[in-house]
Short mmCIF file of C-alpha atoms in Angstrom, two decimals:
data_model
loop_
_atom_site.label_atom_id
_atom_site.label_comp_id
_atom_site.label_asym_id
_atom_site.label_seq_id
_atom_site.Cartn_x
_atom_site.Cartn_y
_atom_site.Cartn_z
CA MET G 109 129.76 68.28 -74.30
CA VAL G 110 128.73 70.89 -71.76
CA SER G 111 131.10 71.41 -68.86
CA PHE G 112 130.08 70.50 -65.33
CA SER G 113 130.20 74.09 -64.06
CA ARG G 114 127.91 75.27 -66.84
CA ARG G 115 125.39 72.51 -66.08
CA ALA G 116 125.55 73.31 -62.37
CA LEU G 117 124.94 76.99 -63.10
CA LEU G 118 122.00 76.13 -65.36
CA GLY G 119 120.58 73.83 -62.67
CA CYS G 120 120.85 76.54 -59.99
CA PHE G 121 119.22 79.07 -62.30
CA SER G 122 116.37 76.68 -63.14
CA PHE G 123 115.83 75.91 -59.47
CA SER G 124 115.76 79.63 -58.63
CA VAL G 125 113.18 80.33 -61.33
CA LEU G 126 110.95 77.46 -60.20
CA LEU G 127 111.27 78.55 -56.58
CA ALA G 128 110.35 82.14 -57.46
CA LEU G 129 107.27 80.92 -59.33
CA TYR G 130 106.18 78.52 -56.58
CA LEU G 131 106.56 80.77 -53.52
CA PRO G 132 103.58 83.07 -54.24
CA VAL G 133 101.35 80.00 -54.63
CA ALA G 134 102.60 78.54 -51.35
CA ALA G 135 101.92 81.80 -49.51
CA ALA G 136 98.36 82.14 -50.88
CA GLN G 137 96.60 80.69 -47.88
CA GLU G 138 93.89 82.40 -45.90
CA ASN G 139 95.18 84.12 -42.79
CA PRO G 140 93.23 83.94 -39.54
CA TYR G 141 91.11 86.97 -38.88
CA PHE G 142 89.21 88.38 -35.92
CA VAL G 143 85.95 90.27 -35.96
CA ALA G 144 85.44 92.68 -33.10
CA TYR G 145 82.08 94.21 -32.28
CA ASP G 146 81.60 97.65 -30.82
CA HIS G 147 79.18 98.52 -28.03
CA TYR G 148 76.35 99.21 -30.48
CA LEU G 149 76.17 95.61 -31.72
CA GLU G 150 76.44 93.49 -28.57
CA GLU G 151 74.86 93.64 -25.16
CA PRO G 152 77.30 94.61 -22.40
CA GLY G 153 78.79 91.57 -20.67
CA ASN G 154 78.23 89.13 -23.55
CA LEU G 155 81.13 87.67 -25.46
CA GLU G 156 80.74 85.33 -28.42
CA ILE G 157 83.68 83.28 -29.62
CA GLU G 158 83.55 81.15 -32.78
CA TYR G 159 86.20 78.96 -34.30
CA PHE G 160 85.99 77.45 -37.77
CA SER G 161 88.60 74.95 -38.85
CA THR G 162 89.15 72.66 -41.77
CA LEU G 163 90.43 69.16 -41.15
CA GLY G 164 91.12 66.73 -43.94
CA THR G 165 91.61 63.01 -43.50
CA GLN G 166 92.56 60.31 -45.91
CA ARG G 167 90.09 57.44 -46.12
CA GLY G 168 91.39 53.95 -46.61
CA GLY G 169 95.00 54.97 -46.24
CA ASN G 170 97.68 54.60 -43.61
CA ASN G 171 96.64 57.20 -41.02
#
């Protein structure tokens, strides 16, 4: 029978490996970005602002 300390050490090691494999996937989201125009592309005095968002809802569930 495996001792408790050895099982705890194996559990911590397994958790660390899974965490190390999962973190890059969790951080792989698109960062917000800004596009700035110089004076050759826009008329002076005009400013255009756009915002694109993604919103997901669950249909038929407890919202």
